[in-house]
mmCIF file of C-alpha atoms and ligand atoms in Angstrom:
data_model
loop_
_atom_site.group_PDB
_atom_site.id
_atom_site.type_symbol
_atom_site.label_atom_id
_atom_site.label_comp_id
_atom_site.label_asym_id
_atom_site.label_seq_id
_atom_site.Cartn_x
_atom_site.Cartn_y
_atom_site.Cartn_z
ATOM 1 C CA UNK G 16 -43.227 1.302 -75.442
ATOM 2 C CA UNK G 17 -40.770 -1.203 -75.319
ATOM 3 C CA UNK G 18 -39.835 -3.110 -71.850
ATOM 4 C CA UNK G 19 -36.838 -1.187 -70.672
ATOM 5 C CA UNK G 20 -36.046 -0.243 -66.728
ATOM 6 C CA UNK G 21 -35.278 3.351 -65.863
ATOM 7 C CA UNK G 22 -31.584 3.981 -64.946
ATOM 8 C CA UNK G 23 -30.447 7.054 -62.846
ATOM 9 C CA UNK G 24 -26.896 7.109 -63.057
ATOM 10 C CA UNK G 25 -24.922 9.362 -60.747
ATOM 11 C CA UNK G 26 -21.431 10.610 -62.315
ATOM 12 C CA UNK G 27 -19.551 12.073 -59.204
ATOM 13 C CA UNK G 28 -16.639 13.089 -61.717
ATOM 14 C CA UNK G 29 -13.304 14.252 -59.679
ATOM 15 C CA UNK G 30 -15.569 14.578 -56.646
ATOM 16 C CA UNK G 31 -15.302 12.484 -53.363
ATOM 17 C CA UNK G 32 -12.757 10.538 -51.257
ATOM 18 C CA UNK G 33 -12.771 6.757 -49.961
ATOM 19 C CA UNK G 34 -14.085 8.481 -46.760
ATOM 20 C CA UNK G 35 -16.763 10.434 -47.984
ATOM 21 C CA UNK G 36 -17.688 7.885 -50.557
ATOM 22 C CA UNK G 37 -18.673 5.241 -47.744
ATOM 23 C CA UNK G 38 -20.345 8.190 -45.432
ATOM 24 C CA UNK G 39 -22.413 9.171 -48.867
ATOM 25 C CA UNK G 40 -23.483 5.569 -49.750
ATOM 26 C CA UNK G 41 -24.317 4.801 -46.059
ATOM 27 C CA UNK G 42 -26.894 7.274 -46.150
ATOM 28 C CA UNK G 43 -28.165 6.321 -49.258
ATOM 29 C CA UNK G 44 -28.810 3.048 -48.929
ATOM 30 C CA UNK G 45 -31.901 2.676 -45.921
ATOM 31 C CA UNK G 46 -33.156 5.276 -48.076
ATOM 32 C CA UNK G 47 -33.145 3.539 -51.488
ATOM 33 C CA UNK G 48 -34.972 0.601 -50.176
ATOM 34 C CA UNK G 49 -38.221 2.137 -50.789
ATOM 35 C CA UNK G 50 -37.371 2.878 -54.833
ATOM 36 C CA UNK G 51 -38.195 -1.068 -54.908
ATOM 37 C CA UNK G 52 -34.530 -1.917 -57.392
ATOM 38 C CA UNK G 53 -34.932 -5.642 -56.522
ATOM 39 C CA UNK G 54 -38.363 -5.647 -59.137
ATOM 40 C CA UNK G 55 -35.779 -4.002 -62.201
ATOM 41 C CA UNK G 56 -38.269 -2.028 -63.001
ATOM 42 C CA UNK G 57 -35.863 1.118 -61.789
ATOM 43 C CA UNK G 58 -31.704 0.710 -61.753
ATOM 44 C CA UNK G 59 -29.418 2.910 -59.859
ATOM 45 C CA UNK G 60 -25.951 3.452 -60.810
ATOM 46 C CA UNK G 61 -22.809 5.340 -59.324
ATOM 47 C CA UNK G 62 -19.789 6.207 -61.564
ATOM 48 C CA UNK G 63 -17.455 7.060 -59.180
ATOM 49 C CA UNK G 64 -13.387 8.355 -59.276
ATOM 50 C CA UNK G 65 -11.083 4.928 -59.542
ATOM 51 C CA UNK G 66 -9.637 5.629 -56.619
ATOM 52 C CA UNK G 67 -13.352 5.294 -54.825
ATOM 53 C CA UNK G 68 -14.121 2.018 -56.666
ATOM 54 C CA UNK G 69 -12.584 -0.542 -53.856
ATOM 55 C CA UNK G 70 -13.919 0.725 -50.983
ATOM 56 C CA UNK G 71 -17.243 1.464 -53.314
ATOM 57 C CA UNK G 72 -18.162 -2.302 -53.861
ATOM 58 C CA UNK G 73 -17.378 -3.508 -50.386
ATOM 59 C CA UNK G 74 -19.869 -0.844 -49.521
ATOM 60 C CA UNK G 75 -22.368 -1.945 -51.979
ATOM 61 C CA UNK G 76 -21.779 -5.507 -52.297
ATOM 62 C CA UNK G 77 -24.838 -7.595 -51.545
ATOM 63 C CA UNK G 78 -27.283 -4.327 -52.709
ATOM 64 C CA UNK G 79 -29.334 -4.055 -55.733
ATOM 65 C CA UNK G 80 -27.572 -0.991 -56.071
ATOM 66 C CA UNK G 81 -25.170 -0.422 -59.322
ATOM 67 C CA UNK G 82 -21.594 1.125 -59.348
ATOM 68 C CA UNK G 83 -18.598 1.581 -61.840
ATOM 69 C CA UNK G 84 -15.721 3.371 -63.214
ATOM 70 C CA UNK G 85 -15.786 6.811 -65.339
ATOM 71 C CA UNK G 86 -13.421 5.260 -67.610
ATOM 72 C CA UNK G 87 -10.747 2.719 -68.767
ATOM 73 C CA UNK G 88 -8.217 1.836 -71.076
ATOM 74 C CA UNK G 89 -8.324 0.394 -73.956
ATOM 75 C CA UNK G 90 -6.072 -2.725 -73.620
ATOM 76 C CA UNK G 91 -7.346 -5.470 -70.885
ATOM 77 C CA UNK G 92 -3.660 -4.677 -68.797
ATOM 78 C CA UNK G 93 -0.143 -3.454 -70.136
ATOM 79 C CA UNK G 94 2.491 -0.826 -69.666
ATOM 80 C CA UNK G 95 0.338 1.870 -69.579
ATOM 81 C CA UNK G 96 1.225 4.434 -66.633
ATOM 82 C CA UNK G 97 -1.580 5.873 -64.929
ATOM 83 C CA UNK G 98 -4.818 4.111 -66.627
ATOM 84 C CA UNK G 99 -7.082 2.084 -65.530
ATOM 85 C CA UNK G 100 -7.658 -1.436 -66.298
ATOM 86 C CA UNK G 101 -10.458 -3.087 -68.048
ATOM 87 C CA UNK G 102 -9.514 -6.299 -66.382
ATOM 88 C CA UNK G 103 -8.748 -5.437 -63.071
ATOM 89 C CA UNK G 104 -12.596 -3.598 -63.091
ATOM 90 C CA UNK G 105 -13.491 -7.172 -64.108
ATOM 91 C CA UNK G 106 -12.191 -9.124 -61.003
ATOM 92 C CA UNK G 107 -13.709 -6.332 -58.764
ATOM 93 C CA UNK G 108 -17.026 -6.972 -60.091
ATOM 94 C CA UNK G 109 -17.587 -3.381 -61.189
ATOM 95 C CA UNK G 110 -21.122 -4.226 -63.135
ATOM 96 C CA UNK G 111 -20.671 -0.901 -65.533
ATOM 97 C CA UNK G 112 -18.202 1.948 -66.746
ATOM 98 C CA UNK G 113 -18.394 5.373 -68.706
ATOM 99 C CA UNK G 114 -17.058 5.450 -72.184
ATOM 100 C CA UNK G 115 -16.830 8.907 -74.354
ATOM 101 C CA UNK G 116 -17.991 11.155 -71.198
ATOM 102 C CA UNK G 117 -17.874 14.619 -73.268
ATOM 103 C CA UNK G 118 -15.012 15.706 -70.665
ATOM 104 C CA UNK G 119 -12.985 12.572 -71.803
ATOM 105 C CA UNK G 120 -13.796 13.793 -75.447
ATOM 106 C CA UNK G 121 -13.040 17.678 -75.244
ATOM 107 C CA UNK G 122 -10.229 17.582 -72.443
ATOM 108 C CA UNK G 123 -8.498 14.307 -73.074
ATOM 109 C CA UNK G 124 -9.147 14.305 -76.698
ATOM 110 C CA UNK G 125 -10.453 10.755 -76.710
ATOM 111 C CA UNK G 126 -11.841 9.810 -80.312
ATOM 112 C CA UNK G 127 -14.313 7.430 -81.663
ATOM 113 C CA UNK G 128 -11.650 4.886 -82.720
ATOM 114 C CA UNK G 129 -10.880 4.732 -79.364
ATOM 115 C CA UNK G 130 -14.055 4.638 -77.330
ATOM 116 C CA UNK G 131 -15.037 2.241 -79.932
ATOM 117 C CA UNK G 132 -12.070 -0.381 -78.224
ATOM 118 C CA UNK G 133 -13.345 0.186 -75.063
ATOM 119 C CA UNK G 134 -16.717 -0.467 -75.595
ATOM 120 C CA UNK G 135 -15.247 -4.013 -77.223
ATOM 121 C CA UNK G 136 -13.098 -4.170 -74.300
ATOM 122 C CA UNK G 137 -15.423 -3.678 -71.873
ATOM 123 C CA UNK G 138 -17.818 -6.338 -72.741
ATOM 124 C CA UNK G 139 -14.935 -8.941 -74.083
ATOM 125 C CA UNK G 140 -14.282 -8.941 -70.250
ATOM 126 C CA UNK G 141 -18.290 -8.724 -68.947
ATOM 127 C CA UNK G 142 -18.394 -5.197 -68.007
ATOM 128 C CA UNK G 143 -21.611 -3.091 -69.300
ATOM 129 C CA UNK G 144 -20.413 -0.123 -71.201
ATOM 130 C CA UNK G 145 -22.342 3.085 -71.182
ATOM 131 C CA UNK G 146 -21.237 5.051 -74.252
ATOM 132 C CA UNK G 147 -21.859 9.112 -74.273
ATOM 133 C CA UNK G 148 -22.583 10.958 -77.011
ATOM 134 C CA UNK G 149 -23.554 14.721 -77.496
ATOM 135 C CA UNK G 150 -23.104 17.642 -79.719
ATOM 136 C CA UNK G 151 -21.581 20.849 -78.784
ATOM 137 C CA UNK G 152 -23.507 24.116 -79.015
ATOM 138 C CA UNK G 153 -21.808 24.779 -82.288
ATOM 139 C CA UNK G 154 -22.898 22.256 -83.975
ATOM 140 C CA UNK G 155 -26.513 22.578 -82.562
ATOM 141 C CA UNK G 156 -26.414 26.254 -83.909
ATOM 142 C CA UNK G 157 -25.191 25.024 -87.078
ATOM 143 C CA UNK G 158 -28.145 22.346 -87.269
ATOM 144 C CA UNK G 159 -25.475 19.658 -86.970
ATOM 145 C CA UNK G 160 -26.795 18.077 -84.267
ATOM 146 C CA UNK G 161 -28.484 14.640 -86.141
ATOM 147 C CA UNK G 162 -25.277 14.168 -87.872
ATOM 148 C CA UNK G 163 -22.834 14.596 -84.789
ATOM 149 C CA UNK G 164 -25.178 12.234 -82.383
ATOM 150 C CA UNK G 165 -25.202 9.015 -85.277
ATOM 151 C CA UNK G 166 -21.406 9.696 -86.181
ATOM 152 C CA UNK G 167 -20.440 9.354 -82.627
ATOM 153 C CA UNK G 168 -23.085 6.269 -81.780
ATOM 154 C CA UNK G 169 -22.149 4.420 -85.329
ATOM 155 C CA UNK G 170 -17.966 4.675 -84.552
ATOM 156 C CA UNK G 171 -18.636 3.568 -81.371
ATOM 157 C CA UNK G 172 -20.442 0.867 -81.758
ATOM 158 C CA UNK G 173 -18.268 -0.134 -84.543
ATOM 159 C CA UNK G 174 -16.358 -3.255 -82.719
ATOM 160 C CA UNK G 175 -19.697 -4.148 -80.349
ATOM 161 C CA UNK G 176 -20.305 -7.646 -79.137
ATOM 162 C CA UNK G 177 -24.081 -7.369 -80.323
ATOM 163 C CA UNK G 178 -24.634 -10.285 -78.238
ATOM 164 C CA UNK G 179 -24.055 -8.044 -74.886
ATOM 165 C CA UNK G 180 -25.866 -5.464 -73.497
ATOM 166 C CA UNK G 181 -24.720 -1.966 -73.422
ATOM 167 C CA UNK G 182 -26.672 1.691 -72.051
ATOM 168 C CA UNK G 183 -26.170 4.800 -74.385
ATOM 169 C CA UNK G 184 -26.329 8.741 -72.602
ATOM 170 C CA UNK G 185 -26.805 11.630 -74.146
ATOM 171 C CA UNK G 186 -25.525 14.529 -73.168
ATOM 172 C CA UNK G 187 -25.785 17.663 -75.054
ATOM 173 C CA UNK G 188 -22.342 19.416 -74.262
ATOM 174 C CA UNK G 189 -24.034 22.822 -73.832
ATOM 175 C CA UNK G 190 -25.694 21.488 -70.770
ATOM 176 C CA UNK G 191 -22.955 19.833 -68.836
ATOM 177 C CA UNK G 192 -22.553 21.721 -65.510
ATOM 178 C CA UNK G 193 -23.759 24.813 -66.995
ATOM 179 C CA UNK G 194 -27.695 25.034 -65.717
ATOM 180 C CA UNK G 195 -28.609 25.275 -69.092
ATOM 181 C CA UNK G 196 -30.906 22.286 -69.793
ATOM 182 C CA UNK G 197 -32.588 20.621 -72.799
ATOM 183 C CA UNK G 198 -35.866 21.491 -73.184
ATOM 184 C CA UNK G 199 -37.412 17.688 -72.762
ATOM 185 C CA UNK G 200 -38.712 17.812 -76.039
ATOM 186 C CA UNK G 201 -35.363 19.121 -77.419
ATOM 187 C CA UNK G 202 -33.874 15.409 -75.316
ATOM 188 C CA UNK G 203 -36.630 13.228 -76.741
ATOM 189 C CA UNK G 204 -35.911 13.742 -80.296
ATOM 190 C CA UNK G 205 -31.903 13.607 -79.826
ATOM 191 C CA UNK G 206 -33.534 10.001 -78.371
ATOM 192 C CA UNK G 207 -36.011 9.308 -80.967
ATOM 193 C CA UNK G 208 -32.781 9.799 -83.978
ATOM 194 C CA UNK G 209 -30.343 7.695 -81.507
ATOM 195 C CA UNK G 210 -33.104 4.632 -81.245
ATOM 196 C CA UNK G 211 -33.842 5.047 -84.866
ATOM 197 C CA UNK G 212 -30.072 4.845 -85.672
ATOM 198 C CA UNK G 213 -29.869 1.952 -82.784
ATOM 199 C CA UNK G 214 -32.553 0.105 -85.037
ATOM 200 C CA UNK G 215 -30.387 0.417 -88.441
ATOM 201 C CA UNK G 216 -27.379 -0.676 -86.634
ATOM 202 C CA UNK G 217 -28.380 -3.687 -84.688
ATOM 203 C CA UNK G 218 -32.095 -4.383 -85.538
ATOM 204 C CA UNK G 219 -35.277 -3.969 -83.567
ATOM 205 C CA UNK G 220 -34.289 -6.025 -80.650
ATOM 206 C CA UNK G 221 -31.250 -3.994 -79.962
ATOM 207 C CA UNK G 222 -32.980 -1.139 -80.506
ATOM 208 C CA UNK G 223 -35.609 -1.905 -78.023
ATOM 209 C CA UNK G 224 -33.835 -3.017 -75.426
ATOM 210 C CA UNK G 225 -30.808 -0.217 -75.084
ATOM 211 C CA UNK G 226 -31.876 2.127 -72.657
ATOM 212 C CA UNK G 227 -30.882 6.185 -73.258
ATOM 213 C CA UNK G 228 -30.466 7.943 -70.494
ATOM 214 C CA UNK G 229 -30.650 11.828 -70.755
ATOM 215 C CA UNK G 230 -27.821 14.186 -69.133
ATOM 216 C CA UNK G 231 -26.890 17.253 -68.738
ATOM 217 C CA UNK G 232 -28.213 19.698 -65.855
ATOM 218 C CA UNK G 233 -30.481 17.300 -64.433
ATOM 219 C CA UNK G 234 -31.707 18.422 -60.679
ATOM 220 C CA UNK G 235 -34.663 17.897 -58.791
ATOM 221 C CA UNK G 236 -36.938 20.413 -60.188
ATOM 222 C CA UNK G 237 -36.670 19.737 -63.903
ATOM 223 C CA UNK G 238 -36.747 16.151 -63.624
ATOM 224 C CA UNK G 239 -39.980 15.012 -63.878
ATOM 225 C CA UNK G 240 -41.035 17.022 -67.115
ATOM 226 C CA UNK G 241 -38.109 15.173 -68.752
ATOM 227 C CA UNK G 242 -38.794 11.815 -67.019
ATOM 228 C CA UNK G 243 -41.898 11.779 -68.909
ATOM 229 C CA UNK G 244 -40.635 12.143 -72.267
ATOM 230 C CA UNK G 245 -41.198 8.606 -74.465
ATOM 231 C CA UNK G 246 -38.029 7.745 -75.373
ATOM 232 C CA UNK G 247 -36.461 8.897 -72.537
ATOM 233 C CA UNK G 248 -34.889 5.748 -70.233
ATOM 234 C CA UNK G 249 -32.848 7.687 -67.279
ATOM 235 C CA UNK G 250 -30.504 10.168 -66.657
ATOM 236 C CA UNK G 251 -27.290 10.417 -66.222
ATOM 237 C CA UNK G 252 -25.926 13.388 -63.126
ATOM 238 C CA UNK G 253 -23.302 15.004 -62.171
ATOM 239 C CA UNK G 254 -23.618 18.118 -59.523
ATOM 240 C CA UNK G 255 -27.156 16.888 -58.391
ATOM 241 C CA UNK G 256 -25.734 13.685 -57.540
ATOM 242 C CA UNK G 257 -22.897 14.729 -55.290
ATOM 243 C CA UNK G 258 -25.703 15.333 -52.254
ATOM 244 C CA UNK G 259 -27.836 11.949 -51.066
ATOM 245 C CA UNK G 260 -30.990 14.165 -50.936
ATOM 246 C CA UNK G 261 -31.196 15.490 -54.236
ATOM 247 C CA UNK G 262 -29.735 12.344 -56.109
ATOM 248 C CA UNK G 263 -32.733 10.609 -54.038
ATOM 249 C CA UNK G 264 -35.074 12.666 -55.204
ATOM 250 C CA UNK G 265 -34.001 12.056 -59.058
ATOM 251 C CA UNK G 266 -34.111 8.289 -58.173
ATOM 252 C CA UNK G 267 -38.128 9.144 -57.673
ATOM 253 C CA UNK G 268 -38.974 11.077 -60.289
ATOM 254 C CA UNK G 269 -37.473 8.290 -62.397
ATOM 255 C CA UNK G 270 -40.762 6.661 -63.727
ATOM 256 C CA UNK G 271 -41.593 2.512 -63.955
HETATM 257 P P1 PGA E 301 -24.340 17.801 -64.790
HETATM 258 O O1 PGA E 301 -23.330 16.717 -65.421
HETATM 259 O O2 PGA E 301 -25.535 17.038 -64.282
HETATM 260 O O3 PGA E 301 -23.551 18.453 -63.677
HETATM 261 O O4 PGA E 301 -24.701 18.736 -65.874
HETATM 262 C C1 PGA E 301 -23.790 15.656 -66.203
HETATM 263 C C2 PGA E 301 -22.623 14.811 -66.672
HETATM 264 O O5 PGA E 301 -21.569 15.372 -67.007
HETATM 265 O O6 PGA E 301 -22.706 13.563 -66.743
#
């Protein structure tokens, strides 16, 4: 298996103030000291509301611990009320940032073209993109699932910089929030078709280095079984990660 750290991303979606950001992270961090992120063996990220992202890196600043925005414009700054900018993300340091969350997809009709700029935008400016992708239950029932997961990976990796470093998800849309889960061997080969089509697009290097991280009802008790999968590299959270103890607790099962 290729070299690749394991990254457990936390997604706190609309969830959190300022306030109970900095009460969260203070509790987390004694606690992560023991998941050993200094060796980069294991990466921890938190995707957390733009208004949280200030008070978020002077909380984190100095940690091995990983943090960024859920989303961003398209366009480095501009006259564009009420987005957020890809630049201004830059001078805070924010190290990553969502692109194509499902919820971004299906409720603010955001399309390939345009994730496609942002992932361009993103690393034009030094920011690690981490593009979602994920069929809906539709299309799984329809056997579409193959097709949906390289349409939405090839369009958005259509304006890459292939000489920076991006993380894919992916999230089957079924499983979002629902408690319904992919089986882990129903995950691993949504992976296995997303490396292969990784390898076609940018080569074996590319390929190998990418990590996938797997969301989409993650919690404490199923996370091992899909931990172990091959071609599974993370996973990406949302409800589990909104209390320290169980986020912990996917930060451990995480193997490497
Ligand atoms: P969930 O959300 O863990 O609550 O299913 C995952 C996500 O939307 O990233």
């Amino acid at each position: 298996m290729a070299d690749r750290a394991f990254v457990v991303a936390a997604n706190w979606k609309m969830y959190k103030s300022p306030t109970e950001a900095v009460a969260y992270l203070k509790e987390f961090l004694p606690q992560a000291k023991e998941l050993g992120l200094e060796l980069g063996r294991k990466k921890v990220i938190f995707f957390v509301p733009a208004i949280d992202l200030w008070v978020v890196q002077q909380t984190l600043r100095g940690s091995a611990v990983g943090w960024g925005a859920q989303n961003c414009y398209f366009e480095k700054q501009g006259a564009f009320t009420g987005e957020t900018s890809p630049q201004v993300l830059a001078e805070i340091t924010a190290p990553s940032c969502l692109v194509g969350h499902s919820e971004r997809r299906t409720l603010f009709h955001e399309v390939d073209e345009m994730l496609a700029k942002k992932v361009r935008v993103l690393q034009e400016v030094g920011i690690e993109p981490m593009l979602c992708v994920g069929e809906t239950l539709e299309e799984r029932e329809k056997g579409l699932t193959g097709d949906v997961i390289r349409r939405q990976l090839r369009e958005g990796l259509k304006l890459r910089d292939a000489s920076k470093p991006l993380m894919l998800a992916y999230e089957p849309v079924w499983a979002i929030g629902t408690g319904r889960v992919a089986t882990p061997a129903q995950a691993n080969e949504a992976h296995v078709i997303l490396r292969a089509e990784m390898r076609a697009i940018g080569g074996d290097e590319f390929a190998d280095r990418t990590p996938i991280l797997y969301g989409g009802s993650v919690k404490p008790d199923n996370a091992a079984e899909i931990a172990a999968q091959p071609e599974v590299d993370g996973f990406l959270v949302g409800g589990a990660s909104l209390q320290v103890e169980s986020f912990l607790a996917l930060c451990r099962a995480g193997k490497r």
